[in-house]
Structures are given as C-alpha cells and as structure tokens.
Short mmCIF file of C-alpha atoms and ligand atoms in Angstrom, two decimals:
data_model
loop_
_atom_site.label_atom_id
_atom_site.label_comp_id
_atom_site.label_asym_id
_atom_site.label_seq_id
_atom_site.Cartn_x
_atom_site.Cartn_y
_atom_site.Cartn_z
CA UNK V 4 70.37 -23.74 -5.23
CA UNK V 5 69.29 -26.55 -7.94
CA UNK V 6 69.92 -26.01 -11.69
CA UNK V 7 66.37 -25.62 -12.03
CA UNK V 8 66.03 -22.73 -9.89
CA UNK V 9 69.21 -21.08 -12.12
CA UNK V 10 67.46 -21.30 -15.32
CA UNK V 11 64.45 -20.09 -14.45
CA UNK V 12 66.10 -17.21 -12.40
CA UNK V 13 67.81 -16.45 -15.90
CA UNK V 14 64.28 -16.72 -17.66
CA UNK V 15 63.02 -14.53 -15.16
CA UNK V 16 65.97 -12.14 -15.94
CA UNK V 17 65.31 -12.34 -19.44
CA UNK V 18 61.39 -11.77 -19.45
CA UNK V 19 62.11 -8.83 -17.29
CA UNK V 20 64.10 -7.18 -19.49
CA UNK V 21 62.86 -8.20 -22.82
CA UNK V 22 58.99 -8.19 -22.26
CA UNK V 23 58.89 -5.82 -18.62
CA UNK V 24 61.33 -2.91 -20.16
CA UNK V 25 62.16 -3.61 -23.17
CA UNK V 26 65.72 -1.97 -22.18
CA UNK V 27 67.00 -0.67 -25.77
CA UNK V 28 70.84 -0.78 -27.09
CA UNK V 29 72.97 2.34 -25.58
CA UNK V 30 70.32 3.31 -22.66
CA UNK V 31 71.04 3.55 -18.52
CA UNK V 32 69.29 1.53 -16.34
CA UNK V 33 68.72 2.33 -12.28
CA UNK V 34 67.06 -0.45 -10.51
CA UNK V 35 65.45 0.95 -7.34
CA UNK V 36 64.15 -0.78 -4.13
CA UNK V 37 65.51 -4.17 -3.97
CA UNK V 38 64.74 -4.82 -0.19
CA UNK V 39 67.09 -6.36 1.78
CA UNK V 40 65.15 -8.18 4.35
CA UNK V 41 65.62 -10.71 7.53
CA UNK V 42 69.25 -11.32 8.50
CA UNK V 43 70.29 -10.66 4.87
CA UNK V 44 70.00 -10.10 1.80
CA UNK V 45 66.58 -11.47 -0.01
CA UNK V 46 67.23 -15.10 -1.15
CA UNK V 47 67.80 -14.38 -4.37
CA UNK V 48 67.43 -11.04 -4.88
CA UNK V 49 70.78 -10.34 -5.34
CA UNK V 50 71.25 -13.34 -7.37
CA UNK V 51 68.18 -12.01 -9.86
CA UNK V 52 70.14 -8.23 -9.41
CA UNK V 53 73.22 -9.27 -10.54
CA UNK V 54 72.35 -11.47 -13.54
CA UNK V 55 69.68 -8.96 -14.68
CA UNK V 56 72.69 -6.68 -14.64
CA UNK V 57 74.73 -8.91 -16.98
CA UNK V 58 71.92 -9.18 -19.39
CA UNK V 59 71.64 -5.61 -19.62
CA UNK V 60 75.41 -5.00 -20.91
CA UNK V 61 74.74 -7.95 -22.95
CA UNK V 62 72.00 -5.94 -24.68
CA UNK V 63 73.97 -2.96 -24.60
CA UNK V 64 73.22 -1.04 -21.57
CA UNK V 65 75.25 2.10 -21.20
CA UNK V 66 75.01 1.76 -17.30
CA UNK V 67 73.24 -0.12 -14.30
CA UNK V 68 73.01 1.12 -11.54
CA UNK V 69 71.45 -0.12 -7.59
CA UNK V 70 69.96 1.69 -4.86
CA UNK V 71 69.32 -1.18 -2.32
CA UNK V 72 66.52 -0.87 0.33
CA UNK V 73 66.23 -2.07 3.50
CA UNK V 74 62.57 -1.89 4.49
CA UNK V 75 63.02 -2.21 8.45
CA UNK V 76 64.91 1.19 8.64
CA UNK V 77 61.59 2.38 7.89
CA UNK V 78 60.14 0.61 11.11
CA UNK V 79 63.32 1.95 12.81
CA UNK V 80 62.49 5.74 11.86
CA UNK V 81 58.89 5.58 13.18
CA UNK V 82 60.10 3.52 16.48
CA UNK V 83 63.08 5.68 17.13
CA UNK V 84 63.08 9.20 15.15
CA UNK V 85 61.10 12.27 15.78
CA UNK V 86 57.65 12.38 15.00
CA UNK V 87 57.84 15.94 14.05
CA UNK V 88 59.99 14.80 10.71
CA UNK V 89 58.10 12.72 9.20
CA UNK V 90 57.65 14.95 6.36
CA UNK V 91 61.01 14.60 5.68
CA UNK V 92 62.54 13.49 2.03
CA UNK V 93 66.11 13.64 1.18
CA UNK V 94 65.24 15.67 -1.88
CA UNK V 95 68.18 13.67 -3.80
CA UNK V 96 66.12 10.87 -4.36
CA UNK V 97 63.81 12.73 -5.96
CA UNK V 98 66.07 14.23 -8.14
CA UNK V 99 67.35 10.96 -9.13
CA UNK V 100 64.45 9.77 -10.20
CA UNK V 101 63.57 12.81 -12.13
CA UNK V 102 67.03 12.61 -14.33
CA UNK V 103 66.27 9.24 -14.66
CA UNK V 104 62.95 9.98 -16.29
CA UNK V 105 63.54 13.31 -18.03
CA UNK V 106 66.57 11.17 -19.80
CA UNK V 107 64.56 8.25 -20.72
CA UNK V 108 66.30 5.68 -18.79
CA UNK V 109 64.84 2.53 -18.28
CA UNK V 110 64.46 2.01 -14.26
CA UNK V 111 63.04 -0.72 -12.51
CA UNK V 112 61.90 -1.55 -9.13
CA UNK V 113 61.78 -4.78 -7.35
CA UNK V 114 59.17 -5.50 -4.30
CA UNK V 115 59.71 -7.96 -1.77
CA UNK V 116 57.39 -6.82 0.95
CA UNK V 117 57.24 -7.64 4.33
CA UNK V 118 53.61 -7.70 5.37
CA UNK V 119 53.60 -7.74 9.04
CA UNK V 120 56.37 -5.52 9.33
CA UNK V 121 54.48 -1.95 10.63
CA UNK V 122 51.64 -4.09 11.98
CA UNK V 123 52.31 -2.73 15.69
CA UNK V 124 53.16 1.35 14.53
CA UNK V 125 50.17 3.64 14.74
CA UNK V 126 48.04 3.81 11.53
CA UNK V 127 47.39 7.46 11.89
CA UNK V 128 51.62 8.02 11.47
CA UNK V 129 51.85 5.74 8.53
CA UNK V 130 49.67 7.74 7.05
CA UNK V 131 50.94 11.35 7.69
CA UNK V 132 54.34 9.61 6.61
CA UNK V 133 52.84 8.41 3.26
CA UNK V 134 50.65 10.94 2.50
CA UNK V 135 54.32 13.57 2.56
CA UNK V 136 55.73 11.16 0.63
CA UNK V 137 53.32 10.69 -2.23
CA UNK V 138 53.40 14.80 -1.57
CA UNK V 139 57.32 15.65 -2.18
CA UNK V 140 57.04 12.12 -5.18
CA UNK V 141 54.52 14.08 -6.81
CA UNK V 142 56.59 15.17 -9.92
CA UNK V 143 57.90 11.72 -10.04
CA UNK V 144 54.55 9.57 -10.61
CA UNK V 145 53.26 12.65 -12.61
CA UNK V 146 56.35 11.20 -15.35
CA UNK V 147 55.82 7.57 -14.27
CA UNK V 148 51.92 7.64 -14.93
CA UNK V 149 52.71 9.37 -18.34
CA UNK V 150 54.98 6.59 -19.36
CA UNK V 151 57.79 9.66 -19.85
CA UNK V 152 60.25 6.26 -20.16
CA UNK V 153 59.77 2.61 -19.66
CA UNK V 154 59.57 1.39 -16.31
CA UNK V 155 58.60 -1.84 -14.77
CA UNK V 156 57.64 -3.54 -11.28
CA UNK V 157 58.17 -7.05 -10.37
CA UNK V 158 58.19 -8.85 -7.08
CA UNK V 159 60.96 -11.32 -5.34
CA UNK V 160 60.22 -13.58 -2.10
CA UNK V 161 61.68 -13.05 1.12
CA UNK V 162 61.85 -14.92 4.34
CA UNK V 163 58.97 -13.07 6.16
CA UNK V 164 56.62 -12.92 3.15
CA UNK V 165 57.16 -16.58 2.38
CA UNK V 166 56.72 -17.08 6.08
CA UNK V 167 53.00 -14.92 5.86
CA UNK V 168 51.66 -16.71 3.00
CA UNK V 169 52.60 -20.69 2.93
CA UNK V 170 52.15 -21.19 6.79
CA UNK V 171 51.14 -24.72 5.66
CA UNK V 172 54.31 -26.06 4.27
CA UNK V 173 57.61 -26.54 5.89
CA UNK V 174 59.30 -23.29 7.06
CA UNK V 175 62.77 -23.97 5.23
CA UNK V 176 60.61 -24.46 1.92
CA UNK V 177 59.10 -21.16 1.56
CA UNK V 178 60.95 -19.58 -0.16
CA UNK V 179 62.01 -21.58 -2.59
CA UNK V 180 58.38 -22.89 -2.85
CA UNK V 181 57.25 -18.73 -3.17
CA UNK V 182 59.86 -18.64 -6.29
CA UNK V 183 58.44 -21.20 -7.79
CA UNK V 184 54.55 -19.99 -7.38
CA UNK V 185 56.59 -16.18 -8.97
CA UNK V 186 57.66 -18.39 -11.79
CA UNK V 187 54.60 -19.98 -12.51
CA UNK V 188 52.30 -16.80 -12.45
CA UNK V 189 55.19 -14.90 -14.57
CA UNK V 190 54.91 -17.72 -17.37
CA UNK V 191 58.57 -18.42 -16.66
CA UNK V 192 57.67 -21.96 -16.84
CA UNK V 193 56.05 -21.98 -20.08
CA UNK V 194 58.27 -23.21 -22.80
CA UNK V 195 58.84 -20.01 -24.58
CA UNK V 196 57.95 -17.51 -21.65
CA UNK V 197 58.61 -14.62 -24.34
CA UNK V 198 56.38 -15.80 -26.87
CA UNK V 199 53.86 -16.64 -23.90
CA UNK V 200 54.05 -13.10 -22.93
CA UNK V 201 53.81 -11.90 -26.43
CA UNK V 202 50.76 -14.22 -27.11
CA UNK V 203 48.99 -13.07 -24.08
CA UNK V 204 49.74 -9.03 -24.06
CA UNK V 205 48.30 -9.61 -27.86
CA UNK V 206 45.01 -11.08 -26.17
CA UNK V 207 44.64 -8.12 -23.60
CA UNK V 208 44.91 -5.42 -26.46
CA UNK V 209 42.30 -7.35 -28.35
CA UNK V 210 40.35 -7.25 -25.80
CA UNK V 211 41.19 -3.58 -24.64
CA UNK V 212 40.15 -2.83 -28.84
CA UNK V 213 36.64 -4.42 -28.52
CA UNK V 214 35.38 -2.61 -25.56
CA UNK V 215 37.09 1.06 -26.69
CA UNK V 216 35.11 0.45 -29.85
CA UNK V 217 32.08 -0.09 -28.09
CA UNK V 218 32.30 2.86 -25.84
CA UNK V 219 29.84 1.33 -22.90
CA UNK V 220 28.15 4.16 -21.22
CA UNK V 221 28.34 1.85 -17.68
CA UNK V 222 29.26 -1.49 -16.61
CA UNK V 223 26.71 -3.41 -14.10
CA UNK V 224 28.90 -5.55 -12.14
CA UNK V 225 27.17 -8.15 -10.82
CA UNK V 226 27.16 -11.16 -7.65
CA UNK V 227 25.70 -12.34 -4.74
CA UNK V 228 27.23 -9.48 -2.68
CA UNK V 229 27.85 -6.68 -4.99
CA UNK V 230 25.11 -5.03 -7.00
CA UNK V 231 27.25 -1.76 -8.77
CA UNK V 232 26.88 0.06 -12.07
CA UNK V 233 29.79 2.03 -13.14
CA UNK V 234 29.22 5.02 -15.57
CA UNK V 235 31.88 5.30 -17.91
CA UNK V 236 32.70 8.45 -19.38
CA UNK V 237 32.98 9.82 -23.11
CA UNK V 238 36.22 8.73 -24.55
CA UNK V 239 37.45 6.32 -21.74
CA UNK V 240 39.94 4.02 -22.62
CA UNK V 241 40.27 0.62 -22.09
CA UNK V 242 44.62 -0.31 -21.91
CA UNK V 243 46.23 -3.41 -20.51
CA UNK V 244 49.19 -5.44 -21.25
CA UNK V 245 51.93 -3.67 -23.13
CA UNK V 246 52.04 0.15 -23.41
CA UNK V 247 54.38 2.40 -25.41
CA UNK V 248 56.71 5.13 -23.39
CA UNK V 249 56.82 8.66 -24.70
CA UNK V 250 60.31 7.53 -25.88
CA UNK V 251 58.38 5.39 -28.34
CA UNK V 252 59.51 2.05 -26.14
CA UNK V 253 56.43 -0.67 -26.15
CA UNK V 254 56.86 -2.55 -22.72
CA UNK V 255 54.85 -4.15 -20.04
CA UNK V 256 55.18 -1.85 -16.78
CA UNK V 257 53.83 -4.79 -14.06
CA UNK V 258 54.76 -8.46 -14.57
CA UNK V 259 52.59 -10.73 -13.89
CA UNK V 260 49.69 -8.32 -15.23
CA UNK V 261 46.11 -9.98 -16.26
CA UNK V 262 44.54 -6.63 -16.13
CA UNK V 263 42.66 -4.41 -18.59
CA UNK V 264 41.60 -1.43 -16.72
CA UNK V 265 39.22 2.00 -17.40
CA UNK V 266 38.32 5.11 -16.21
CA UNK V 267 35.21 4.98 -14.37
CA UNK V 268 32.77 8.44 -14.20
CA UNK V 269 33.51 9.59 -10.97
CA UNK V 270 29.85 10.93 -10.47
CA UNK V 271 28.48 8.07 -11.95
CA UNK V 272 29.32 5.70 -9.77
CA UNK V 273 25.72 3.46 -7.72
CA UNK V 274 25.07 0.54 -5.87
CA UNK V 275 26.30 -1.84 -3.77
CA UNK V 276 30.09 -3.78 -3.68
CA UNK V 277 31.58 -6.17 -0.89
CA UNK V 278 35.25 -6.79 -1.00
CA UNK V 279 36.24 -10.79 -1.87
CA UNK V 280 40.43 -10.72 -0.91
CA UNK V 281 41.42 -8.91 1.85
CA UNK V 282 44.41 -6.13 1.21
CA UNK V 283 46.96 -5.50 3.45
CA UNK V 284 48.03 -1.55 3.71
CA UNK V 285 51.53 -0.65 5.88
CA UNK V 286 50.59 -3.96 8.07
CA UNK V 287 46.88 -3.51 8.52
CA UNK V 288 44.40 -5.74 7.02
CA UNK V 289 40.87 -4.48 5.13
CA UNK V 290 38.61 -7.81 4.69
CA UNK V 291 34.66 -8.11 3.81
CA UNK V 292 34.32 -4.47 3.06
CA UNK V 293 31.09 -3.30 1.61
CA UNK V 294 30.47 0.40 0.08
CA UNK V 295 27.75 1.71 -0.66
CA UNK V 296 27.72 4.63 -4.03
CA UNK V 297 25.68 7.03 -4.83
CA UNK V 298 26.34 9.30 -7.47
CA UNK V 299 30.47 8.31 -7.47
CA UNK V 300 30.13 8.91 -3.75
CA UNK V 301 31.18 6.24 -1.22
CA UNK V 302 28.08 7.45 1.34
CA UNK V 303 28.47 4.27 3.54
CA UNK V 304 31.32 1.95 4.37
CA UNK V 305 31.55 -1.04 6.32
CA UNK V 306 34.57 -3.88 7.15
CA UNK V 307 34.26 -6.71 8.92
CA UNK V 308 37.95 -6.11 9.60
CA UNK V 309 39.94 -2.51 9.87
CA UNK V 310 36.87 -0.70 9.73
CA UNK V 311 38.77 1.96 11.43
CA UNK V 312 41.05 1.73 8.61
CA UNK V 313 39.19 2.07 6.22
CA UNK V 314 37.48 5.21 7.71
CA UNK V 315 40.51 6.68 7.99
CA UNK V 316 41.33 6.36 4.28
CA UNK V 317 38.05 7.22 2.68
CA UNK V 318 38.29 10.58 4.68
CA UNK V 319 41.97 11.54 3.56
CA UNK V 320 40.62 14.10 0.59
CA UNK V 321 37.22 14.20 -1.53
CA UNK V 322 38.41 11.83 -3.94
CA UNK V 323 39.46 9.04 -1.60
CA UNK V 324 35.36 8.61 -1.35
CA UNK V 325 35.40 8.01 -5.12
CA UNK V 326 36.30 5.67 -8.13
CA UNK V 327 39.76 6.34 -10.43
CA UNK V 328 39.59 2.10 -11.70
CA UNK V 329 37.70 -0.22 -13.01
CA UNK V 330 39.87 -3.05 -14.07
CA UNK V 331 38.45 -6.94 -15.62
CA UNK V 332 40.47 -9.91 -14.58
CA UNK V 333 39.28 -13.13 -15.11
CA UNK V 334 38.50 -15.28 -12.38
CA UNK V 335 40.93 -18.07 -14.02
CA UNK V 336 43.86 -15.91 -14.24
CA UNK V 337 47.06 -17.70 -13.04
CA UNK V 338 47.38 -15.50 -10.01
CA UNK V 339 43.71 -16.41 -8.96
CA UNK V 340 44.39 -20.29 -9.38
CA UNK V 341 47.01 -20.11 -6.95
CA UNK V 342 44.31 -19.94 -4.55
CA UNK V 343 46.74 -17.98 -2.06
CA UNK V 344 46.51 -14.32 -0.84
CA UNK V 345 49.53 -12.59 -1.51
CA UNK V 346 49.24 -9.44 0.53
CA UNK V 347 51.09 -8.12 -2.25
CA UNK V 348 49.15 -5.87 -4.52
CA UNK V 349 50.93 -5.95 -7.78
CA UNK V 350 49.84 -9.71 -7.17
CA UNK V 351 46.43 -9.28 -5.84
CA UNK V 352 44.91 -7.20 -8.20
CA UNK V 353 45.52 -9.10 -10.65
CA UNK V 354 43.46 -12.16 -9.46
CA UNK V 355 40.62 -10.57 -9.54
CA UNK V 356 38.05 -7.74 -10.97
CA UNK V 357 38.69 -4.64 -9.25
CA UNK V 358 37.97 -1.06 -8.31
CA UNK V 359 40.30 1.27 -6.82
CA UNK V 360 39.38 4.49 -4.94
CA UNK V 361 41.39 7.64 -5.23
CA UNK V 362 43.47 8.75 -8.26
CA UNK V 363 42.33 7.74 -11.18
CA UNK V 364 45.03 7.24 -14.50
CA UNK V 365 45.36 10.38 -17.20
CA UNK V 366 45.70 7.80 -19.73
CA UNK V 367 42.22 6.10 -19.51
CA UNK V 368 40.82 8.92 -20.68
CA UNK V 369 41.69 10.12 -24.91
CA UNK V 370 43.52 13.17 -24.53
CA UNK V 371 43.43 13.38 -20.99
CA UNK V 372 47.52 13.72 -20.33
CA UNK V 373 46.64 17.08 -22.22
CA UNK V 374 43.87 18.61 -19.88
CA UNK V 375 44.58 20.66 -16.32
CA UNK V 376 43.37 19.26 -13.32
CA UNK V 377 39.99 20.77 -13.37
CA UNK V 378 39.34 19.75 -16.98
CA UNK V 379 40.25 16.34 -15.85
CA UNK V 380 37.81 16.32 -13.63
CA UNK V 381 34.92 18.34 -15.25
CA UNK V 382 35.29 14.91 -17.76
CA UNK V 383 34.61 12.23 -15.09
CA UNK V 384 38.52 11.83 -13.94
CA UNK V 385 39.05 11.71 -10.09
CA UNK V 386 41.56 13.18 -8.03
CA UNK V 387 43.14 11.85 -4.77
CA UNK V 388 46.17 11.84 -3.31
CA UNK V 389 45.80 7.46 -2.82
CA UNK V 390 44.76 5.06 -4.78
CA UNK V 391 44.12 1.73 -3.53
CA UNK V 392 43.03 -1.48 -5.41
CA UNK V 393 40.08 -3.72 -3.74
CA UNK V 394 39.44 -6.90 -5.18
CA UNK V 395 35.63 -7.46 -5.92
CA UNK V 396 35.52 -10.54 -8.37
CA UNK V 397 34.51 -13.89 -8.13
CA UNK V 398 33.73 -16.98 -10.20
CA UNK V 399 30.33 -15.68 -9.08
CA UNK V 400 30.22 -12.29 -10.91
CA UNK V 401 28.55 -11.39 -14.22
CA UNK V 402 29.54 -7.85 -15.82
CA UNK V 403 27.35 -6.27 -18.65
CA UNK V 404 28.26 -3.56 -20.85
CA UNK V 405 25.17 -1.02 -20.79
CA UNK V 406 25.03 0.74 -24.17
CA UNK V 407 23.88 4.27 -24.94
CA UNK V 408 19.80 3.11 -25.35
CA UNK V 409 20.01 1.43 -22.20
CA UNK V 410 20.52 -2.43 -23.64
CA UNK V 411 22.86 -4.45 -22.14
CA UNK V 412 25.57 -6.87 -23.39
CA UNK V 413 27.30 -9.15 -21.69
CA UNK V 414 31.31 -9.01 -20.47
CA UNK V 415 31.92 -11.95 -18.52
CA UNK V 416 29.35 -14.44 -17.08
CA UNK V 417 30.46 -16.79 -13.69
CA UNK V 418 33.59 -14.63 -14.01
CA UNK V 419 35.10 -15.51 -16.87
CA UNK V 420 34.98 -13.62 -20.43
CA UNK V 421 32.05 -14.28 -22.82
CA UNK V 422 33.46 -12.13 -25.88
CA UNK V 423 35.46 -14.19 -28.23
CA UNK V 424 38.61 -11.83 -29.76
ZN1 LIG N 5 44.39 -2.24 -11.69
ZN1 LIG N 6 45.00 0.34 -9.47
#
C-alpha cells in the first residue's frame, strides 16, 4: 500500500465521520455491513474499519462496534436452504438496529457490492426474499427515513466490483485504481476535502431554498427521448446535502451525494421518459427503459433489456406503477465525469437526474412525518413497498419549472443549472 493511498484512506476516515455523521463527543457508534468479499476481506475495508474506529475514540466515542457481512452467504442460502424460509429474519438484528436508533447512536453502513453475484438465482426468489425483508425492516427505515439519529452510507471497492467496472485496465490495478476514482468523487483529493464538502452541501441548500420558495406546480423534463411533466404537490420540499437528525445532529446521510430531490404528485405524473444508465437490481440489469405516465400511472413499460424485470417490479403493489422522486443532478457532477457505470446506486444516482418509482420520502413533503398513511397519500405522497432510482438525465435535457399561471422558467438547460445561487 503507498503512502498516498494511507492518507487519503485517513481523509476518507475523517470526511466520513466529520461531514457523513457528524459522530458527537460521548455517543456509540455500530457500523453495519462491511462485506467481506472474494477470498478475503475487502482490500481495504478493514483498513478504512479500523482507522475510522480510532478516529471515533479520538472524538470521543463511547463505543464502536462491527457487524461484518459476507454477501455470498446470501447466494449460499438461496442455492442451498429451503425455499419455504425465505421469510425468515433473525429478529435480533432488528432489534439492534432499533436500540441503536431509539438511543440516537450514530451507525453507519459500508457497501461494497458484488454485482454479478445473484446473476444466475431466480428473480422471482430474490424478490419474495426482499420484499420479507423490507417487510420485518419496516420499523427500522420508518426511524432511518425520519432521521431519528444520524446515519450515513458510503461505498468501498472490492475485487469483483473492480473486476465489473474497469474491464479495460489491468486486473491487479482495479482496485486500487476503483479507490482512487472513490476518492476523487468523495472530494478526498481536494485540498481541504472538509471545507470542499462544506462549500458544496452550502450550494445544494441554496439551491434546495430557491426552488422551495418558488413552489413549482410541475417540472417538464425535457430530451430527445423523454418528454415528462411532473406535478408537484402543495408544500413539497426540495432537501439535499446536509440534513439535521431528530437529535438535532446536521450530517450528510450518502457520501458522494450531488442530489437535491422532491416529492413528485403521485397523480400528476404524464408523458414520456427513457432510461440513460442502466441499473443493476440483485444481479439483473434494466437498460433503455421507456415508461409511459398518465395521471402518476406507469400505463406502459418497455426495456430493451430485463423487460421481464421490470414487469415484475412495476406489478409488486399499486405504488410500484408510480413516482415517490424527483431528484436534479447536474450532468457535470463528479460521478457523471467519471464516465463509468457503477452498478452501484448510491453512485449512480447521483450522476444523473432521476426518478424513482415506489416509496416516496415523508420529508419532501412540510409536515408530512406528522400525517397517517392515508393523509400522506390524499396529499400526493406514494406508497410502495420498493423504491428504485432510474437515471433519466443527460447533457441533452432541459427542465422548466411550470408556475401556478402556467409560465414556465427554466431549471437547467443542456443539463446543467441555469439559476445562479
Ligand atoms: Zn435520489
Ligand atoms: Zn431514491
């Protein structure tokens, strides 16, 4: 390992828990999911654990604490268990999480995906196994979505990921060449990374501040391929960057993020939208898909690959046919210059505009932690039990802001913002 690498590995340590959690003086943290993958343990991984550990006592962490993963014991269970278990979740896990939350712990989990690695098991079981899973987590995301404490995601290569992406470039420099792309698009590089982070979490808020104030009743996205307006309803709310945790902790719950995301009207919802990055969900691939909306409801959909997949996931519950996101990335964000694919959503979605079907997030809407369900609802929020991201930007794309008399303003023009903040 050069020096290099160990200096930005601590800047990476640092960023993550000065700018991601913003871990305060006397509180636990539990970092969940590290994946141990290949023949061993993550290049690195460990490494990043163990130093991010340090730093945490140094800031006065009462405790840190691990629960390692190891991703292919998933692939074993649906080779080699019984089907008939699948809904099966050792309830302690849940619990853990929940005392973490309820307590306001800090807790952060690290992905390091695999992306071919349930390419051969069958679709249809993945998804029974996910859907119990998001089923028995259900309490858990309910706290994490409501920012009960401050959490964050980040991502760490891996042999097989590496392997997936930079096919073009020696195999024993992948992964050291797959850090160094992580640095890069986590301004770990920059001189001050903190103050970069600062400096750019400032911008998104600005921006986030212009368009709350001027309430758009839609946005008309706009390209070659996708013709869409998205109603927006009363009170939406634009957020992005840094948010504050009901335990009155301001921090930055994805790093990289470039996104500042709404909540779309799920009624309001017409046109047509093609797909420009393919995703990658438990091994299958979704490319070129186009939907067609009318009034919030997907009423055609089409992929040029995993059609079948897709089919399969619009039909899961009423809401999977509808919008919870809008979210504005520009198409110069530092993900998006990479010019790579990631197959790594907390990466992919923020390259590029995008729309997610499914769930949509209490807090885009003012007051909405504080409404049931139904009320929810009744106010243009969706409900689902997925939500998946699909990249529709381009440098290509113009989005306007349609105000209440019908005028519209521009957003971004050739995919790139036109408002000065
Ligand atoms: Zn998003
Ligand atoms: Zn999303």
């Amino acid at each position: 390992m050069s020096s290099d690498f160990e200096r930005n590995l601590e800047k990476y340590a640092e960023v993550i828990l000065k700018v991601g959690l913003n871990l305060q003086p006397k509180q636990r943290l539990l970092i969940g999911g590290p994946s141990i993958t290949g023949d061993g343990i993550s290049f690195g991984t460990a490494p990043l654990v163990r130093i991010i550990a340090k730093k945490a006592y140094q800031m006065g962490a009462r405790l840190v604490d691990v629960v390692w993963a190891d991703e292919r014991m998933r692939l074993i269970r649906f080779q080699y268990g019984p089907k008939k278990s699948l809904r099966e979740y050792p309830k302690w896990k849940i619990d853990a999480r929940l005392e973490n939350l309820k307590a306001g712990d800090a807790s952060l989990g690290i992905m390091s995906p695999n992306p071919d690695l349930l390419k051969d098991v069958d679709l249809s079981v993945i998804l029974k196994f996910s859907l119990f899973m998001i089923k028995h987590l259900r309490p858990v995301s309910d706290l994490v979505s409501q920012f009960a404490s401050n959490w964050l995601i980040i991502s760490t290569p891996n042999k097989a990921w590496a392997d997936k992406i930079l096919p073009h470039i020696p195999s024993n420099e992948r992964v050291q060449k797959l850090w160094d792309i992580i640095f890069e698009i986590c301004r770990i590089t920059e001189e001050n990374p903190i103050s970069a982070w600062q400096n750019h979490n400032e911008n998104l808020k600005k921006r986030c501040n212009y368009l709350n104030q001027k309430q758009y009743k839609a946005l008309k996205l706009t390209s070659p391929e996708t013709d869409l307006t998205v109603g927006l309803p009363k009170d939406h709310v634009w957020d992005g960057g840094g948010v504050t945790s009901q335990n009155g902790i301001d921090f930055t719950a994805n790093l990289p993020t470039e996104e500042i995301f709404t909540l779309p009207d799920k009624d309001q919802v017409d046109g047509v939208v093609k797909t420009t990055r393919p995703v990658l969900i438990q091994g299958q691939v979704i490319e070129g898909c186009i939907f067609k909306f009318s009034k919030g409801h997907i009423i055609e959909a089409n992929a040029t690959v995993g059609d079948d997949v897709i089919d399969k996931l619009i039909n899961i519950d009423e809401g999977a046919r509808r919008l919870g996101e809008v979210a504005l990335v520009p198409h110069s964000s530092p993900i998006s210059q990479t010019g790579l694919l990631f197959y790594n959503i907390l990466l992919d979605e923020n390259a590029s505009n995008h729309i997610a079907i499914g769930q949509a997030y209490r807090n885009s809407l003012k007051n909405g932690k504080a409404l049931t369900d139904e009320e929810f609802m009744a106010a243009g929020g969706n409900n689902s039990s997925i939500h998946l991201d699909l990249m529709i930007g381009s440098g290509e794309m113009s989005v306007d802001g349609v105000l209440e008399d019908g005028t519209t303003e521009p957003i971004m023009r050739n995919g790139e913002w036109v408002f000065e903040v």
